[in-house]
CSV table of C-alpha atoms in Angstrom, one decimal:
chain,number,residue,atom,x,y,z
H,1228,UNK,CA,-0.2,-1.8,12.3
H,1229,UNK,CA,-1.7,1.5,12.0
H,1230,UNK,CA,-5.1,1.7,10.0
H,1231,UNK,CA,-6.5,4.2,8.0
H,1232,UNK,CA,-10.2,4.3,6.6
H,1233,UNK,CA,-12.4,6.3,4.3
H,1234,UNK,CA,-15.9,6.5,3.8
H,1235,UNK,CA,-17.5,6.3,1.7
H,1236,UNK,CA,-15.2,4.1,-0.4
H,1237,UNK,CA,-17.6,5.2,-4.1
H,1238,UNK,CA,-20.1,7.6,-4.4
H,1239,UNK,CA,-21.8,9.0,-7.3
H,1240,UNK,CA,-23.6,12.1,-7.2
H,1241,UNK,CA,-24.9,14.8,-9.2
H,1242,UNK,CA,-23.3,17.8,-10.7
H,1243,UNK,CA,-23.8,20.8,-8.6
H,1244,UNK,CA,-24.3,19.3,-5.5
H,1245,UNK,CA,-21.0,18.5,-2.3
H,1246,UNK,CA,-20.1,15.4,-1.4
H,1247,UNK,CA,-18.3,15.0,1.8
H,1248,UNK,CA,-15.7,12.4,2.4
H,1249,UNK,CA,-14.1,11.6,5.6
H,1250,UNK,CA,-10.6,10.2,6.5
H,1251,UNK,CA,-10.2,8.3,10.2
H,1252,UNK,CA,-7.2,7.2,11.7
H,1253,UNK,CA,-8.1,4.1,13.8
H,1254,UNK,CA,-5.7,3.2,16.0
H,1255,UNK,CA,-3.6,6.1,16.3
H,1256,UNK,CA,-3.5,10.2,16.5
H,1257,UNK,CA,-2.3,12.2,13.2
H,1258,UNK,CA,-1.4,15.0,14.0
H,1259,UNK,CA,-1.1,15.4,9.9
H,1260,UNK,CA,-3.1,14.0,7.0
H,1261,UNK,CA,-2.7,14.5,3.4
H,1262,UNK,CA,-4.9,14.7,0.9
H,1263,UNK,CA,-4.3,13.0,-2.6
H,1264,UNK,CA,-6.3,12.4,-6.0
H,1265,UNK,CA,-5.8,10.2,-8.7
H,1266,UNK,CA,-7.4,10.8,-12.3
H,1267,UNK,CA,-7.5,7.2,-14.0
H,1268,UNK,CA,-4.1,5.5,-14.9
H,1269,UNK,CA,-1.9,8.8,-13.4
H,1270,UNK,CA,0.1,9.2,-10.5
H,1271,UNK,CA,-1.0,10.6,-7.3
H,1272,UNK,CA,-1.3,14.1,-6.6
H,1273,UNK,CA,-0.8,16.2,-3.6
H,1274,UNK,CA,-3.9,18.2,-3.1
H,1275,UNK,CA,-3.3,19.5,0.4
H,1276,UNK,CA,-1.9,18.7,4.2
H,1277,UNK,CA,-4.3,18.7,6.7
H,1278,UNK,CA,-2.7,19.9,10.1
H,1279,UNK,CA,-5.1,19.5,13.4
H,1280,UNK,CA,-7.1,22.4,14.6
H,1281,UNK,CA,-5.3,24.5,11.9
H,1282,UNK,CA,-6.0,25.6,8.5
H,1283,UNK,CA,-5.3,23.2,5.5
H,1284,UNK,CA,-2.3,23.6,3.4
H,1285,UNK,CA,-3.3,23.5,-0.4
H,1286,UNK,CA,-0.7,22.8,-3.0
H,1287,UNK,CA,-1.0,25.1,-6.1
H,1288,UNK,CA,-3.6,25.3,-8.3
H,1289,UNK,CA,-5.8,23.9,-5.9
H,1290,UNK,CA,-9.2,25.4,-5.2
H,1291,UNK,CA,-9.0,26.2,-1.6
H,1292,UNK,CA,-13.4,27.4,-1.8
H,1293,UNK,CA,-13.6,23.8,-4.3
H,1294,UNK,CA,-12.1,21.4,-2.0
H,1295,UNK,CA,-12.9,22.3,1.8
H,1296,UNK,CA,-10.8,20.6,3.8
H,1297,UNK,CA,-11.5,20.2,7.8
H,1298,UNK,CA,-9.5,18.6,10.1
H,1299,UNK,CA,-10.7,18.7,13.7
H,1300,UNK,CA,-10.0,15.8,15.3
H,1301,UNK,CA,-6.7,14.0,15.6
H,1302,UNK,CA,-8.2,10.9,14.1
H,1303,UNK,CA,-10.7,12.5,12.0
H,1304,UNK,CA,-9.8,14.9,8.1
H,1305,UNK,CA,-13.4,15.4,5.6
H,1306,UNK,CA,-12.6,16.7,2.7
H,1307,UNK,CA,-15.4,18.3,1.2
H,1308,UNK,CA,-16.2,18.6,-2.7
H,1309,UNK,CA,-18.5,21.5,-3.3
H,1310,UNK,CA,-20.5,22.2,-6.3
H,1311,UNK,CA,-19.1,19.1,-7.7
H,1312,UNK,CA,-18.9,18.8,-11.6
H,1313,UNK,CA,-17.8,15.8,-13.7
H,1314,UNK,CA,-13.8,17.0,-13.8
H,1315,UNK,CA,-14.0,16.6,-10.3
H,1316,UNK,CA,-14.5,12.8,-11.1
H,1317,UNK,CA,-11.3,11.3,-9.5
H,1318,UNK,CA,-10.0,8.9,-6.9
H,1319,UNK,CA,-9.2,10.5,-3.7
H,1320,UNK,CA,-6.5,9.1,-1.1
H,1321,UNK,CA,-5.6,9.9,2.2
H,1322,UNK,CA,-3.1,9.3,4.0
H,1323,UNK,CA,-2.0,10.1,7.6
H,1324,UNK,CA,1.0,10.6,9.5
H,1325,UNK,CA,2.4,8.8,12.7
H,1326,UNK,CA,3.7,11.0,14.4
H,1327,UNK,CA,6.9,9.8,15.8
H,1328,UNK,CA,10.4,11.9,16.8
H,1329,UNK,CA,12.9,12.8,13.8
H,1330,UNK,CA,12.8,11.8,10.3
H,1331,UNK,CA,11.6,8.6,10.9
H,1332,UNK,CA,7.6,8.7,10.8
H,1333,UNK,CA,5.6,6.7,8.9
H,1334,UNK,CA,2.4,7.5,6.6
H,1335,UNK,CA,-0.1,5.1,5.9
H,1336,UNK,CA,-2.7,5.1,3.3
H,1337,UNK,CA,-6.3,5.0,3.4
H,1338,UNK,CA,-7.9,2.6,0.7
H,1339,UNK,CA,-9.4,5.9,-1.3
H,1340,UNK,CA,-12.8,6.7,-2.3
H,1341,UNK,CA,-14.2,6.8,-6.1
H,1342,UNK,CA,-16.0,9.6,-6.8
H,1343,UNK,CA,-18.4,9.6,-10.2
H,1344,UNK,CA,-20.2,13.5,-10.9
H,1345,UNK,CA,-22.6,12.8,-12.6
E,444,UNK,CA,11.8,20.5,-6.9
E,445,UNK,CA,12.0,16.7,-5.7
E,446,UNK,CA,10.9,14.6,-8.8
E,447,UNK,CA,10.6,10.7,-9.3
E,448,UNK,CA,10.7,9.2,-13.0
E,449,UNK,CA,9.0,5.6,-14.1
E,450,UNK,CA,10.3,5.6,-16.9
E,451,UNK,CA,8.4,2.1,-18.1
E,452,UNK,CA,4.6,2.4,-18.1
E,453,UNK,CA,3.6,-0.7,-18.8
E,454,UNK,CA,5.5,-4.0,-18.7
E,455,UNK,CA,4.3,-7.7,-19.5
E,456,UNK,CA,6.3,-10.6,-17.8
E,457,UNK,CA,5.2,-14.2,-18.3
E,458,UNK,CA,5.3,-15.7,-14.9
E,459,UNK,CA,8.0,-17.3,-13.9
E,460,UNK,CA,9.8,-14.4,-15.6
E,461,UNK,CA,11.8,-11.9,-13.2
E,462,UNK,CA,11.0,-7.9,-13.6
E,463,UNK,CA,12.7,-5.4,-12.7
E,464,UNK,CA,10.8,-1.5,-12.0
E,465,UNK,CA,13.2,1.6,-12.6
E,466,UNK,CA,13.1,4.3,-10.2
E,467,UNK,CA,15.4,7.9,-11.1
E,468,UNK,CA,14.8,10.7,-8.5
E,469,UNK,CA,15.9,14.2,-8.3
E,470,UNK,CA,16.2,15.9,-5.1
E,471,UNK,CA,18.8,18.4,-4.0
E,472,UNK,CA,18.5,17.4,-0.1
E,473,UNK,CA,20.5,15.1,1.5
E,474,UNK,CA,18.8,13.6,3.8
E,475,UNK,CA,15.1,12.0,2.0
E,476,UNK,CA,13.0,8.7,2.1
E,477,UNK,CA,12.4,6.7,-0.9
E,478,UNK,CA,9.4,4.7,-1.0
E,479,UNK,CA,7.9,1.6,-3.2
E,480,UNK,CA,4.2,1.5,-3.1
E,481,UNK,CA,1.7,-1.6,-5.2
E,482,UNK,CA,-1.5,-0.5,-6.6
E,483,UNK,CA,-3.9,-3.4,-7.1
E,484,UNK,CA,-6.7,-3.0,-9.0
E,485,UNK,CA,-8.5,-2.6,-6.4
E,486,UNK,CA,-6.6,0.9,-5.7
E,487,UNK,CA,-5.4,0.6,-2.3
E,488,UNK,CA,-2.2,1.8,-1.9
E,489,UNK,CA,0.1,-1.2,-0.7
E,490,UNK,CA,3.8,-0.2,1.3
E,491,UNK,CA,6.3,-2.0,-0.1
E,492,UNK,CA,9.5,-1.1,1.1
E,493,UNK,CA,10.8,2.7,2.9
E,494,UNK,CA,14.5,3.2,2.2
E,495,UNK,CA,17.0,6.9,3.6
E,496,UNK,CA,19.0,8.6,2.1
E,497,UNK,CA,21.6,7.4,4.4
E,498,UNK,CA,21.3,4.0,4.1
E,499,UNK,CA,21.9,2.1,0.5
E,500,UNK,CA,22.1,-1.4,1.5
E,501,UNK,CA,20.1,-3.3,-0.8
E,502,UNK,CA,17.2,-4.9,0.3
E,503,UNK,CA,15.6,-8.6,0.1
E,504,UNK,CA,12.1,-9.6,1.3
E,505,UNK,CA,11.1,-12.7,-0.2
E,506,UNK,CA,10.6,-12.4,-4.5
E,507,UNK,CA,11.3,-8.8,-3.6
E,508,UNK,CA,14.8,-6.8,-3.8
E,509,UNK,CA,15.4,-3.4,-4.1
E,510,UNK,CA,19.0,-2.1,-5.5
E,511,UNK,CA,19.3,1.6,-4.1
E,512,UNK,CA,22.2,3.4,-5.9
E,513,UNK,CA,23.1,7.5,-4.7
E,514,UNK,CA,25.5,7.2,-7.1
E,515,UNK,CA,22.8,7.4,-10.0
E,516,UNK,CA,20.0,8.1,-8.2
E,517,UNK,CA,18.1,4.9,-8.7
E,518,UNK,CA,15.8,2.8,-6.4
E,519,UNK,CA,15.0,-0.1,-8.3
E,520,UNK,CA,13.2,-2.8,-7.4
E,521,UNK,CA,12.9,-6.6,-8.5
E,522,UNK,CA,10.4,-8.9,-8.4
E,523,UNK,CA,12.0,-12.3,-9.1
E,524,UNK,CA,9.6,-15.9,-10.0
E,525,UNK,CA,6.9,-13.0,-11.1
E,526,UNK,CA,3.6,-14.5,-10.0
E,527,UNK,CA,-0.1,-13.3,-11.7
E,528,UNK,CA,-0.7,-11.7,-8.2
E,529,UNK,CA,2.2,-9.2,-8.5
E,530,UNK,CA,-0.1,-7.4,-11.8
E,531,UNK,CA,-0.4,-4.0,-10.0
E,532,UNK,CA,0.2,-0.5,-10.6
E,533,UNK,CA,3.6,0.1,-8.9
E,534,UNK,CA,4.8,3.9,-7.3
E,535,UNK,CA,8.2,5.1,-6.5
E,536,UNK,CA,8.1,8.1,-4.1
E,537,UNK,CA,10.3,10.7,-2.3
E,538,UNK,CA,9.6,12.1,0.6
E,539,UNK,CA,12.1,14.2,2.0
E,540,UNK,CA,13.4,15.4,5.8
E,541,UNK,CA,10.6,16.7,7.8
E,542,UNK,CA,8.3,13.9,5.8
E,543,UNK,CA,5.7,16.6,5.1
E,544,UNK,CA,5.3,15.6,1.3
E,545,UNK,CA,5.4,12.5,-0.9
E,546,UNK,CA,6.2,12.8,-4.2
E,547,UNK,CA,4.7,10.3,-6.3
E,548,UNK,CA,6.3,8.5,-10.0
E,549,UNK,CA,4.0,8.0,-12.2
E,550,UNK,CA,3.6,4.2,-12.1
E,551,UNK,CA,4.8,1.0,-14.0
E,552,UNK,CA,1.6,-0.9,-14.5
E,553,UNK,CA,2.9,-4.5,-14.6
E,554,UNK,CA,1.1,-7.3,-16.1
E,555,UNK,CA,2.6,-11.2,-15.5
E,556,UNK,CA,0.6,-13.6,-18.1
E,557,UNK,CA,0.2,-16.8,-17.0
């Protein structure tokens, strides 16, 4: 079945500073990857659709300068947290898209990365 | 606006017990996906079960059964002979034609006490 990764899976690091946290599809191309976080017993949400060798598509009331999102590889998305501060604390998901014909494409989930500002 | 309720946070089963998740969604398209994902505590999202619009056939896969009902809008899912191993965070989403989005519930933790 098709494989997603992220690494790092936890990081901690210190207010002020970016962290960097990358998304791979392994054994297949995504044209599309999303990007979701998850504050602590809440739901996922949306932050932004990656699209290959195009500009990311942020959801609202998403800092498009906060959370840099880069996508320039059809098996590779970073998403980049810059002048992290402790509200930025969060698990982040991805996910990615097979890309297959009509409705009937599947997304699969990377196992998310736990990120601790410090 | 798509939108998924859960409306039960938290529910304790002893095992053995059978448990079912409520799913409502809202969507005004007719053509959408509806999805059941398990959260471990680990935090890896776990696919469940995918489900369209167009098809409402219930679903078994083992303990597993999902009842999908346009008629109210409901994708529930039951876990029958509830083992300790089923304790997880569980997601009902709703993605709709073009699949560019997931909308997420926000979770029924469950809990099965042995």
């Amino acid at each position: 079945g098709a494989v997603v990764s992220q690494h790092p899976s936890w990081v901690i690091c210190k207010s002020g500073t970016s962290v960097k946290i990358e998304c791979r599809s392994l054994d297949f191309q995504a044209t599309t990857m999303f990007w979701y976080r998850q504050f602590p017993k809440q739901s996922l949400m949306l932050m932004a659709t990656s699209n290959e060798g195009s500009k990311a598509t942020y959801e609202q009331g998403v800092e498009k300068d906060k959370f840099l999102i880069n996508h320039a590889s059809l098996t590779l998305s970073t998403l980049t947290v810059t002048s992290a501060h402790p509200e930025d604390s969060s698990f982040y998901i991805c996910s990615a898209r097979l890309p297959g014909l009509g409705l009937d494409y599947e997304q699969y989930f990377g196992p998310g990365t736990r990120l601790t500002v410090t | 606006a798509q939108k998924v309720t859960q409306a039960q946070t938290e529910i304790s089963v002893v095992e053995k017990e059978d448990v079912t998740l409520d799913c409502v969604y809202e969507t005004r398209d007719t053509t959408y996906y509806l999805f059941w994902y398990k959260q471990p505590p680990s935090g890896e999202l776990v696919f469940l079960i995918r489900r369209n619009s167009f098809d409402e056939q219930n679903e078994i896969s083992g303990r597993y059964s999902w009842n999908f009902q346009k008629s109210t809008s409901s994708f529930n899912f039951t876990i029958t002979a509830s083992q300790v191993v089923d304790s997880a965070v569980y997601f009902c989403a709703l993605g709709l034609k073009g699949y560019q989005k997931v909308t997420f519930g926000t979770g029924t933790k469950l809990q099965v006490i042995p």
